[in-house]
mmCIF file of C-alpha atoms in Angstrom:
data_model
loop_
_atom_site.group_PDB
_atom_site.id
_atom_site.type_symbol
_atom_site.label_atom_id
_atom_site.label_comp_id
_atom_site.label_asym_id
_atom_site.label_seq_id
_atom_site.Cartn_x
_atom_site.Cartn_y
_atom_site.Cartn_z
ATOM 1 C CA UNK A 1 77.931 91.830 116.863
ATOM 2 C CA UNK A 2 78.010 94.730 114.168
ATOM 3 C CA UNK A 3 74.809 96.516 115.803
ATOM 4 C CA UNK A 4 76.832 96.304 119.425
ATOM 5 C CA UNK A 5 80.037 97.827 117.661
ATOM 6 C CA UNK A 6 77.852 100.628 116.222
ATOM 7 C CA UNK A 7 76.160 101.104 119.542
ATOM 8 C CA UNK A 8 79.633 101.305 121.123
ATOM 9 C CA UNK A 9 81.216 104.017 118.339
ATOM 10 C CA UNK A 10 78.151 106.240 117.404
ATOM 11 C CA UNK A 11 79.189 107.901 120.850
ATOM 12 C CA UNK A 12 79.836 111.423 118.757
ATOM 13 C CA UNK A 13 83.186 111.414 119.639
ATOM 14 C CA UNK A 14 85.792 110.290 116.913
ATOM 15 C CA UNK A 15 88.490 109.528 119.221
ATOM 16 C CA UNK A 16 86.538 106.518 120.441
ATOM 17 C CA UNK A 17 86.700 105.120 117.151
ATOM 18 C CA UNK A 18 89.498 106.164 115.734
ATOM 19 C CA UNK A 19 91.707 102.686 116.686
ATOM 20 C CA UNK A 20 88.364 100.780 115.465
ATOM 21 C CA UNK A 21 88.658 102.084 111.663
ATOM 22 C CA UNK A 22 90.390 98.931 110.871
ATOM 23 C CA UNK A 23 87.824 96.487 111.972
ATOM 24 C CA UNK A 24 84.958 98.566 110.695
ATOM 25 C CA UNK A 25 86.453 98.868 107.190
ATOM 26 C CA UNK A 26 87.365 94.809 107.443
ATOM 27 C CA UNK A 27 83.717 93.635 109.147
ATOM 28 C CA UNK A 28 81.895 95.382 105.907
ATOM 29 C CA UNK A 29 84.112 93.953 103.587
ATOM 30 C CA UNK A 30 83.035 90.378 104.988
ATOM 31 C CA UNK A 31 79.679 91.214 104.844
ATOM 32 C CA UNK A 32 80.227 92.390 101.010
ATOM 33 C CA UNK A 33 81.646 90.534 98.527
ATOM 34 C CA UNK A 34 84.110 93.906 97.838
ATOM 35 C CA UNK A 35 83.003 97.668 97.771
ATOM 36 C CA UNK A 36 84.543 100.875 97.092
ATOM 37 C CA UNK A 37 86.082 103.661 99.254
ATOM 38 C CA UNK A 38 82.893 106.188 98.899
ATOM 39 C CA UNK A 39 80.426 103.195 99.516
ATOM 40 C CA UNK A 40 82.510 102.503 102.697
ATOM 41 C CA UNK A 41 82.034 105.862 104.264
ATOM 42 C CA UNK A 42 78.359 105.938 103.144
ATOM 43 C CA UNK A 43 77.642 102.214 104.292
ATOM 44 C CA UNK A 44 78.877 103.513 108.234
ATOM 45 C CA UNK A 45 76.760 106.254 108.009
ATOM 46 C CA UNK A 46 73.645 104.064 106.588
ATOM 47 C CA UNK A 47 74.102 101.977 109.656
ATOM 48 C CA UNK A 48 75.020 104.187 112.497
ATOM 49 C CA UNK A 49 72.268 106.852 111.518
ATOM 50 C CA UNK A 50 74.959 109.177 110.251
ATOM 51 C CA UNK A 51 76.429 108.945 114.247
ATOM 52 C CA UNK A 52 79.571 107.832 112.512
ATOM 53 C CA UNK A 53 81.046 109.472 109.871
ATOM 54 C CA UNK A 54 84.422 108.292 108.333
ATOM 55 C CA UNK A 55 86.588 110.819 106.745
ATOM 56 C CA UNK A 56 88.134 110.855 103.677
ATOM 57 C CA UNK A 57 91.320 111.570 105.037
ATOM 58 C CA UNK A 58 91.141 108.973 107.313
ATOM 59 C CA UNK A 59 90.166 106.126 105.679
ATOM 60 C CA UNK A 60 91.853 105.848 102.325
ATOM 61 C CA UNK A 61 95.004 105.510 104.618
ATOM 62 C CA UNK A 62 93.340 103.142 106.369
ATOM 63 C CA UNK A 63 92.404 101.050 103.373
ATOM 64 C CA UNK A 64 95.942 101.458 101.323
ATOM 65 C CA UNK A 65 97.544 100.262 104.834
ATOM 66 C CA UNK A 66 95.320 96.746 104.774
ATOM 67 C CA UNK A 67 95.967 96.807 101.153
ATOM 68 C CA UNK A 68 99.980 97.191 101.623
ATOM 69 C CA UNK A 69 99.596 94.387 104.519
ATOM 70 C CA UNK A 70 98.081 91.842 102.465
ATOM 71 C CA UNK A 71 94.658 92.070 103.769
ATOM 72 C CA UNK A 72 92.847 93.666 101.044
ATOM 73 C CA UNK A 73 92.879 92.623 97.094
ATOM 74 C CA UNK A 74 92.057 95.752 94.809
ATOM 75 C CA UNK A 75 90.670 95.764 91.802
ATOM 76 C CA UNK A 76 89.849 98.280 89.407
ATOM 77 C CA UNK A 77 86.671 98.433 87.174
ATOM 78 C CA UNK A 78 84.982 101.115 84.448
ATOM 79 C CA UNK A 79 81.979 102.192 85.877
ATOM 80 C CA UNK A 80 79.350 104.841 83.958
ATOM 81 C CA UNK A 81 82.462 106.859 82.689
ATOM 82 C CA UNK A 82 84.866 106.452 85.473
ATOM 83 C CA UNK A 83 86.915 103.826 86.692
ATOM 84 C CA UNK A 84 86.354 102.393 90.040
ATOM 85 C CA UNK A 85 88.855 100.809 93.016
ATOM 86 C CA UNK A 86 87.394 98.244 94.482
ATOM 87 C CA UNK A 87 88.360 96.243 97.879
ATOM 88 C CA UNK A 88 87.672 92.830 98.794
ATOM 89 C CA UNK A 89 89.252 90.890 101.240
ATOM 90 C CA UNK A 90 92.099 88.684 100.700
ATOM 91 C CA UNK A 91 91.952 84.862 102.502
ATOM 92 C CA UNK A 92 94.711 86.683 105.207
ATOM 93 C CA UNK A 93 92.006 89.233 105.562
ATOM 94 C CA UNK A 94 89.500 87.180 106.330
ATOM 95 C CA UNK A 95 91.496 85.457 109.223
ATOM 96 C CA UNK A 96 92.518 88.749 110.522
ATOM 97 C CA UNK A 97 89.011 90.048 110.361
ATOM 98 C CA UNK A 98 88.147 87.314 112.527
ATOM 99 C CA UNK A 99 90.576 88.303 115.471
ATOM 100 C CA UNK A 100 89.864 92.127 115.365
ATOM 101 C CA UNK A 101 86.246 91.501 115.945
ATOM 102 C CA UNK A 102 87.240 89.162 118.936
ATOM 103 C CA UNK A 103 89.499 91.732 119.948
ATOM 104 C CA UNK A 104 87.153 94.517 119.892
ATOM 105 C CA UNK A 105 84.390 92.649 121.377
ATOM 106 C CA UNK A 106 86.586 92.069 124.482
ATOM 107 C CA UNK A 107 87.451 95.433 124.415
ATOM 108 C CA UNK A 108 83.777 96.161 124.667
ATOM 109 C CA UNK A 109 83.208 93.777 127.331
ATOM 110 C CA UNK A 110 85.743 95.100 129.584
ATOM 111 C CA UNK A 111 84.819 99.046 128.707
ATOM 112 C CA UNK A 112 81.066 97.613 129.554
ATOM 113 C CA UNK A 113 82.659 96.222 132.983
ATOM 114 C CA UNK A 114 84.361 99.653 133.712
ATOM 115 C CA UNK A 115 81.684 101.668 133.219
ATOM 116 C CA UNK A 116 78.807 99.934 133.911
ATOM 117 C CA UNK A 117 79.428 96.799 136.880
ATOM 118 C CA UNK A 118 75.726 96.834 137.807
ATOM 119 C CA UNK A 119 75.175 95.386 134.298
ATOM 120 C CA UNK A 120 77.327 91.955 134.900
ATOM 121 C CA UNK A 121 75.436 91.710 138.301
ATOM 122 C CA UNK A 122 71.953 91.794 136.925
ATOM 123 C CA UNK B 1 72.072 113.486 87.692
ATOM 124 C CA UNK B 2 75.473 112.112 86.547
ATOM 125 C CA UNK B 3 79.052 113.300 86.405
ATOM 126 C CA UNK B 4 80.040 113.560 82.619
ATOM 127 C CA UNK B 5 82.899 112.841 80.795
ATOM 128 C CA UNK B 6 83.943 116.222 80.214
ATOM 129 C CA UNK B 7 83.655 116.764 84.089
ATOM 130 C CA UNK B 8 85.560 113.496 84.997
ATOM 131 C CA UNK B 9 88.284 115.016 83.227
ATOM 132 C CA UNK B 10 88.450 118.645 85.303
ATOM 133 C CA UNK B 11 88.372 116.038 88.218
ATOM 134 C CA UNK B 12 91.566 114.800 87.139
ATOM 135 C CA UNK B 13 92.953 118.183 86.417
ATOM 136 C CA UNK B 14 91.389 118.930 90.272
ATOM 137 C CA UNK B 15 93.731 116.449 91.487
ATOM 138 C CA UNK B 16 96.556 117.307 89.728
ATOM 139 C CA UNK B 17 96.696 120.844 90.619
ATOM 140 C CA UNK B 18 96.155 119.531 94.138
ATOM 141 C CA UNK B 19 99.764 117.893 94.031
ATOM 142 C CA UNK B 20 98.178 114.224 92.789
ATOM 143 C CA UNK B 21 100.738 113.610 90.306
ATOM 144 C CA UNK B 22 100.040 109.791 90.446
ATOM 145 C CA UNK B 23 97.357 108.732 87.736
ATOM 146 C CA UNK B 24 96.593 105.334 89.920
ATOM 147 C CA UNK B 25 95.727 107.729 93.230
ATOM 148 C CA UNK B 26 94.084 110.096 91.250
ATOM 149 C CA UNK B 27 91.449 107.568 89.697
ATOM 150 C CA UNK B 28 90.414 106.466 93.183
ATOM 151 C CA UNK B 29 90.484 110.494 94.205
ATOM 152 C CA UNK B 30 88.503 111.249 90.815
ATOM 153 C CA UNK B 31 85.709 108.480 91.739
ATOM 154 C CA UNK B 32 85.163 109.615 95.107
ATOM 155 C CA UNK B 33 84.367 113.055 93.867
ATOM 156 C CA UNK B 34 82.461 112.147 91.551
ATOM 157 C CA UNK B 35 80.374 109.965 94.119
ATOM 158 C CA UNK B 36 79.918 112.534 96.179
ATOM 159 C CA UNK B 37 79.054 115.578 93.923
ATOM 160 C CA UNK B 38 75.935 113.185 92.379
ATOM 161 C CA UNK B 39 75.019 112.604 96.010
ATOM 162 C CA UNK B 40 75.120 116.397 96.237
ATOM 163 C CA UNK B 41 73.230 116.629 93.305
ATOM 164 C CA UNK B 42 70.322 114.192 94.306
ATOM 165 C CA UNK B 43 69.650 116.539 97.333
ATOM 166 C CA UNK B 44 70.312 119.601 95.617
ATOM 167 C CA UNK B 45 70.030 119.537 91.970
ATOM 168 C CA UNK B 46 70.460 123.519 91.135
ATOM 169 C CA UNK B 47 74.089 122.718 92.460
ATOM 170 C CA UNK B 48 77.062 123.602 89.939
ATOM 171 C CA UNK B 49 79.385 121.186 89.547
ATOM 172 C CA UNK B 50 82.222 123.731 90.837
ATOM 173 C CA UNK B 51 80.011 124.525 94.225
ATOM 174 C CA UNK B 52 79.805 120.692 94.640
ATOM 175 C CA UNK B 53 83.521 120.270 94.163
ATOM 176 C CA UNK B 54 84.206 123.017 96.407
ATOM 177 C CA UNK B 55 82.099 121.030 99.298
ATOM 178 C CA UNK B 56 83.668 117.844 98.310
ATOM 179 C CA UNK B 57 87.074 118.963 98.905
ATOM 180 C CA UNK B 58 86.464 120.618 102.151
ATOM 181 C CA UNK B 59 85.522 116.909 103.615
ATOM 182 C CA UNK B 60 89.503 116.344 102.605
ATOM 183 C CA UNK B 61 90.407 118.331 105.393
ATOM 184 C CA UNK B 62 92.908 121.333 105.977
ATOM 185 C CA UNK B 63 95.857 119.359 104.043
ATOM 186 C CA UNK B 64 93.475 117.889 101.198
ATOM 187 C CA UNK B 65 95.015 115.226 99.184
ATOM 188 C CA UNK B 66 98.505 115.576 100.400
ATOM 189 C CA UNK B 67 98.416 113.487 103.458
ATOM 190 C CA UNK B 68 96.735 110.606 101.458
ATOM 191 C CA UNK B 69 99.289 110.545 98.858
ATOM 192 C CA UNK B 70 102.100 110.438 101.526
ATOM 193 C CA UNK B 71 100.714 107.818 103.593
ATOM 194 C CA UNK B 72 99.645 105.716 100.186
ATOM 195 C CA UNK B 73 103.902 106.003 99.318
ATOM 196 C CA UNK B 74 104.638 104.767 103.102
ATOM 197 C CA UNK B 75 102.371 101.908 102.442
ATOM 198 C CA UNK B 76 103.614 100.790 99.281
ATOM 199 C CA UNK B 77 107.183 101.292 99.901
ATOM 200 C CA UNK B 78 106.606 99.124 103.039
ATOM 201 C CA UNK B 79 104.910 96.442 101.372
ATOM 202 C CA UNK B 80 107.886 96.737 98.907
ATOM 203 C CA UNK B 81 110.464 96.215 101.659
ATOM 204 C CA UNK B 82 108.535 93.858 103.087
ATOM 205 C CA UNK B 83 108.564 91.554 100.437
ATOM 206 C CA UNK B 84 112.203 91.794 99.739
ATOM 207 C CA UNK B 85 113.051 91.072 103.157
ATOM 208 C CA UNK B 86 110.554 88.023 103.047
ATOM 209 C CA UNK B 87 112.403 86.664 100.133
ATOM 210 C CA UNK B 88 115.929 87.645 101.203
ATOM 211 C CA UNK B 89 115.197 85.345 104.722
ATOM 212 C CA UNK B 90 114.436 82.414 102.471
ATOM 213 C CA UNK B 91 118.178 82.224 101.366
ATOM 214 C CA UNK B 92 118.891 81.605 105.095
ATOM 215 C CA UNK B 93 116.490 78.782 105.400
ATOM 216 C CA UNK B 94 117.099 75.389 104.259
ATOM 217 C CA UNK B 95 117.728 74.444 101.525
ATOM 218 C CA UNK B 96 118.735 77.905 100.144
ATOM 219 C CA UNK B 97 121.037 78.562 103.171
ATOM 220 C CA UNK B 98 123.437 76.104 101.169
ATOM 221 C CA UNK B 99 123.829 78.106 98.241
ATOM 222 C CA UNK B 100 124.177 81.428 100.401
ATOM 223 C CA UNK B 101 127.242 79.748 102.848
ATOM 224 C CA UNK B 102 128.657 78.391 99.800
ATOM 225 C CA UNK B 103 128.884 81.937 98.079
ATOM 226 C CA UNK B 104 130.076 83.460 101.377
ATOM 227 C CA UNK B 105 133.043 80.743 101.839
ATOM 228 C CA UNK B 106 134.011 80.994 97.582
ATOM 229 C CA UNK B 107 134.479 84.516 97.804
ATOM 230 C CA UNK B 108 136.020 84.344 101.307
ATOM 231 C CA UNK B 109 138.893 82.092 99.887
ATOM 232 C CA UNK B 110 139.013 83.985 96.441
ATOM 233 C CA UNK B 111 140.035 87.143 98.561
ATOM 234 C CA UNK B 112 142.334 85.257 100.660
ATOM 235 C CA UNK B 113 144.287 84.403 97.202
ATOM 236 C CA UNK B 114 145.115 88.088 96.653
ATOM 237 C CA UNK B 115 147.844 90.122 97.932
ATOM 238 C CA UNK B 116 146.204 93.680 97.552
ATOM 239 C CA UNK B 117 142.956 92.559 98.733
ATOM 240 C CA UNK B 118 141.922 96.136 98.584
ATOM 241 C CA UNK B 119 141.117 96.163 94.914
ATOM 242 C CA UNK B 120 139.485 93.549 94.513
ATOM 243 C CA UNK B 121 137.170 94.658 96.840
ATOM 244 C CA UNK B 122 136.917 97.925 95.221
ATOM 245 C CA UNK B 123 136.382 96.301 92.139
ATOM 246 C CA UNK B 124 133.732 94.527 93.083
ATOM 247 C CA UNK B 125 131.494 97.565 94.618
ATOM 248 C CA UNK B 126 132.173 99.161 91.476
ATOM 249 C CA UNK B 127 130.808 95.957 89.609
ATOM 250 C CA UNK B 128 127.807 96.282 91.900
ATOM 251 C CA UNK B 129 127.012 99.674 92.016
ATOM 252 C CA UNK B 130 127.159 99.611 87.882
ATOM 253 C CA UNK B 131 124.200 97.060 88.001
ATOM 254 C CA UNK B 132 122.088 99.296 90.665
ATOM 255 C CA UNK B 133 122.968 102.138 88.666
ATOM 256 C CA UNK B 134 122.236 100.535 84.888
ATOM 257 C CA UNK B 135 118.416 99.242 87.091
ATOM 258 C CA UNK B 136 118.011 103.276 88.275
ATOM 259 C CA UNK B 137 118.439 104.737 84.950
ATOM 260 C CA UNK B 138 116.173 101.982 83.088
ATOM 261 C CA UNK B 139 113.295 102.224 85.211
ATOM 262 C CA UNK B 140 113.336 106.031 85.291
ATOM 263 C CA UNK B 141 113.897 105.734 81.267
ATOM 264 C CA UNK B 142 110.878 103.639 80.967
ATOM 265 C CA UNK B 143 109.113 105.416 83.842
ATOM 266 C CA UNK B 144 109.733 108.555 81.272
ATOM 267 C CA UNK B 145 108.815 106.983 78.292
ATOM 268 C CA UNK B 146 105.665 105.799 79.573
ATOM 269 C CA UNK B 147 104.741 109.207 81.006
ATOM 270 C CA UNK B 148 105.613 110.579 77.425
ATOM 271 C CA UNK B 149 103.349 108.532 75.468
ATOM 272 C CA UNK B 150 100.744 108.246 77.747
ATOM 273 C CA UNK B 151 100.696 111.616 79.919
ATOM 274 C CA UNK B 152 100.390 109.303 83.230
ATOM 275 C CA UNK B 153 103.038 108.941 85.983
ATOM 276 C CA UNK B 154 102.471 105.466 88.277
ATOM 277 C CA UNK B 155 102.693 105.674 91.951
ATOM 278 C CA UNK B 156 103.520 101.989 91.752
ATOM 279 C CA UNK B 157 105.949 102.668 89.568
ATOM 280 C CA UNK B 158 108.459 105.394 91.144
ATOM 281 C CA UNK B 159 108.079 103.022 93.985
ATOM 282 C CA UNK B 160 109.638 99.968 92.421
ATOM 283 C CA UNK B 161 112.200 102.273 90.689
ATOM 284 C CA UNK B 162 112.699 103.344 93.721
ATOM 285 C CA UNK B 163 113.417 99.865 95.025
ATOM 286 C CA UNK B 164 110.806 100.871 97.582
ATOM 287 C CA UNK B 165 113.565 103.066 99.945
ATOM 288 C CA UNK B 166 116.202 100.221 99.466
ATOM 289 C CA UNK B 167 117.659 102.219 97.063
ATOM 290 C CA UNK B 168 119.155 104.540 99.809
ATOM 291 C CA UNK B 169 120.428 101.321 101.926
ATOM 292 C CA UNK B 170 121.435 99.652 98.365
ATOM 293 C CA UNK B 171 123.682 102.771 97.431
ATOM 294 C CA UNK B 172 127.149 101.144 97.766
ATOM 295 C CA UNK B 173 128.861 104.629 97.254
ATOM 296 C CA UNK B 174 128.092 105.075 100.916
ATOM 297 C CA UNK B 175 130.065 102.422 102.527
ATOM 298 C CA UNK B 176 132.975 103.175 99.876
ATOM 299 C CA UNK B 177 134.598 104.996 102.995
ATOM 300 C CA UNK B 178 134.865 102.530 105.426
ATOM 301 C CA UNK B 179 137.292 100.632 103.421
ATOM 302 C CA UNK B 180 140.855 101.389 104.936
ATOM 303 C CA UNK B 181 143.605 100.660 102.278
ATOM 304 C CA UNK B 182 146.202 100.370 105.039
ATOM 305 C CA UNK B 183 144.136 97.808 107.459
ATOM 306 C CA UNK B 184 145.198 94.465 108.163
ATOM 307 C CA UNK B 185 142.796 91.814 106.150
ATOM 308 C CA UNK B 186 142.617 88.828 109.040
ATOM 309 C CA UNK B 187 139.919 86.186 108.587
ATOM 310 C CA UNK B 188 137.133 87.895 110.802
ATOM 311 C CA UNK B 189 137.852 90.684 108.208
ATOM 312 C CA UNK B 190 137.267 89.257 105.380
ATOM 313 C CA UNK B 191 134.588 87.216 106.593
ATOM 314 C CA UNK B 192 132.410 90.105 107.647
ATOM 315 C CA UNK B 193 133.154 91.465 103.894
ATOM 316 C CA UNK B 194 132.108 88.118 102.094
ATOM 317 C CA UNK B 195 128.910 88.193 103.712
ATOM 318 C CA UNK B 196 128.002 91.592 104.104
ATOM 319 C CA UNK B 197 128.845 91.906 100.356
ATOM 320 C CA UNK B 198 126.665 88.171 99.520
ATOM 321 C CA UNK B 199 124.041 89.325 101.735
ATOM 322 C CA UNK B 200 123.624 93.007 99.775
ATOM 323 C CA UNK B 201 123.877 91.051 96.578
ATOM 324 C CA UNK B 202 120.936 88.535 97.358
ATOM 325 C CA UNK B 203 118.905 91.811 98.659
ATOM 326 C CA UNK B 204 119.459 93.686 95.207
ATOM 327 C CA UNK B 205 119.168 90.209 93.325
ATOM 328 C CA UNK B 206 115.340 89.706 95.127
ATOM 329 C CA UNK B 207 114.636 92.989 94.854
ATOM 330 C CA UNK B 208 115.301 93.709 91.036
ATOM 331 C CA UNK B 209 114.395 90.177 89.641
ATOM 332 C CA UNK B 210 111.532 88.960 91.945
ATOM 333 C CA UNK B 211 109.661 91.715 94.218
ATOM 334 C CA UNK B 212 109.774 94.817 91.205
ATOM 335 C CA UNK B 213 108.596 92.030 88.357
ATOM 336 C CA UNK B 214 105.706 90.819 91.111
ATOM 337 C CA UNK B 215 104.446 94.284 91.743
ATOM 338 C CA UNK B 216 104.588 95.088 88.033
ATOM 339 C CA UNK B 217 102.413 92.174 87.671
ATOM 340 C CA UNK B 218 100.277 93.170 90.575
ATOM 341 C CA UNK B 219 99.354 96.133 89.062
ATOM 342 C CA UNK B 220 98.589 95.133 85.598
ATOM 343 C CA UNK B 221 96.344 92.580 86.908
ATOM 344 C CA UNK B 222 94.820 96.086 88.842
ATOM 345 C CA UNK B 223 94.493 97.991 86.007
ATOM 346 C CA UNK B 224 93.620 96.699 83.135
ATOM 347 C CA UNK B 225 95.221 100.321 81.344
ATOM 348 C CA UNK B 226 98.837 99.706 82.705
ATOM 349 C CA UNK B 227 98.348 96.159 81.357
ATOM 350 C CA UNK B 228 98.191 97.476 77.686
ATOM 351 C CA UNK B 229 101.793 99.883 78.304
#
């Protein structure tokens, strides 16, 4: 499911992810137990060859917006010399992370009918 | 090669001069910097620490840190509002709904034992708007103490003083014009009044004693720093 997500946003073109943000920040936090805002973008860029690259500006808005709706937990730790905001998901989270990834994958599905009909034939 | 200590602290003067006043966004800010001038480092070691922070920045876009901040205050003033509304439905739900009618029909038939109905309404907005007042200028006391002793101003914490953009709603000095000394008071009258004025009381009553005490404890559980203030 992650892979076909990737597939689908490492088009080049950050509008086509934009609205996806959401679901990519909450699908890694369910596949880690919580991780931090730099590990985030790095993790997208790990996994989509560096197709994908989240912005700064973009997702620590993102991630205080899940935090504000009850979907993320925070919690701050020292690290080396520095202290360190982590995210994990909260049990709402989890639920919600859930229907975004059906939601997306629909989304996918249909985009996949648009575009490409011979595929669904085959 | 690591970030030093010495360094983490120009990071935090970085932020600052870059309009961060809040010490709880700037940690988060100050890590990511950090992250990203040792991953600058590991490909190019020669790098100065300045030249890396330049580069970092520039991934912050053409508005930098502002935007962040602004949407991090929309978020948490949200959540804020969101919670006192949460709470403030509860006292229409059963079995709280029975203490909220019963408020709403005592004052009702206190004001229908006046004559001059008038002042005791004014009285009691002024009783009101001394306890939002006496709650504005504690927090920002404390809020000033703590920035005093410690040199840190909390993001969380000009939120909840500022009972998260209630406080503009909550300002009873506003609605002090709509009340017409020479109107007639007939039931629906002071009806309306009972509950409007039950209704604003239960929304500064959740807001001061239950949502602010929650987020303070939100945040100390956070960071452990505020914890210790």
């Amino acid at each position: 499911m992650y892979k076909k997500i990737c597939i689908y946003l490492s088009m080049g073109n950050s509008n086509l992810y934009k609205g996806s943000l959401t679901t990519i920040i909450l699908k890694l936090l369910e596949e880690h137990d919580k991780m931090y805002g730099y590990e985030i973008t790095q993790k997208v860029k790990e996994l989509t060859q560096g197709e994908l690259k989240i912005t700064e500006g973009a997702l620590y808005p993102s991630l205080h917006k899940l935090e504000a709706d009850g979907l993320l937990d925070v919690e701050v730790a020292k690290v080396d010399n520095r202290l360190r905001k982590y995210y994990k998901l909260t049990e709402q989270g989890t639920k919600e992370t859930v229907s975004k990834l059906a939601e997306l994958e629909n989304y996918i599905k249909t985009m996949q009918n648009l575009v490409n009909p011979k595929l669904i034939l085959e | 090669m690591k970030v030093n200590q010495e360094q983490i602290e120009d990071l935090y003067t970085f932020t600052r001069k870059h309009f961060v006043e809040w010490y709880d966004v700037q940690t988060e800010l100050v890590d990511h910097l950090a992250n990203g001038i040792e991953e600058q480092w590991e490909q190019t070691p020669h790098l100065s620490f300045e030249e890396a922070l330049k580069i970092e920045f520039k991934k912050f876009g053409v508005f930098g840190f502002s935007e962040i901040v602004e949407k991090k205050t929309n978020a948490l003033e949200k959540y804020y509002r969101k919670e006192a509304w949460k709470l403030l439905k509860e006292y229409f739900k059963l079995p709280k709904i029975i203490a909220t009618s019963f408020s709403i029909w005592m004052l009702f038939k206190i004001l229908q034992l006046f004559n001059n109905k008038e002042y005791i309404v004014v009285f009691l907005m002024i009783g009101v708007a001394c306890v939002y007042f006496f709650y504005i200028l504690k927090e920002l006391k404390r809020i000033k103490k703590i920035n005093k002793q410690t040199g840190k101003k909390w993001l969380f914490e000009n939120v909840i003083a500022q009972l998260g953009g209630l406080i503009h709603f909550l300002n009873i000095g506003i609605y002090m014009p709509l009340i017409n000394f020479d109107r007639q008071w007939d039931t629906l009258a002071l009806l309306s009044f009972s509950t409007c004025f039950v209704v604003y009381i239960l929304l500064l009553f959740v807001s001061i004693k239950v949502v602010t005490p929650r987020l303070k404890e939100k945040l100390s559980k956070e960071h452990p720093e505020y914890k210790l203030l």
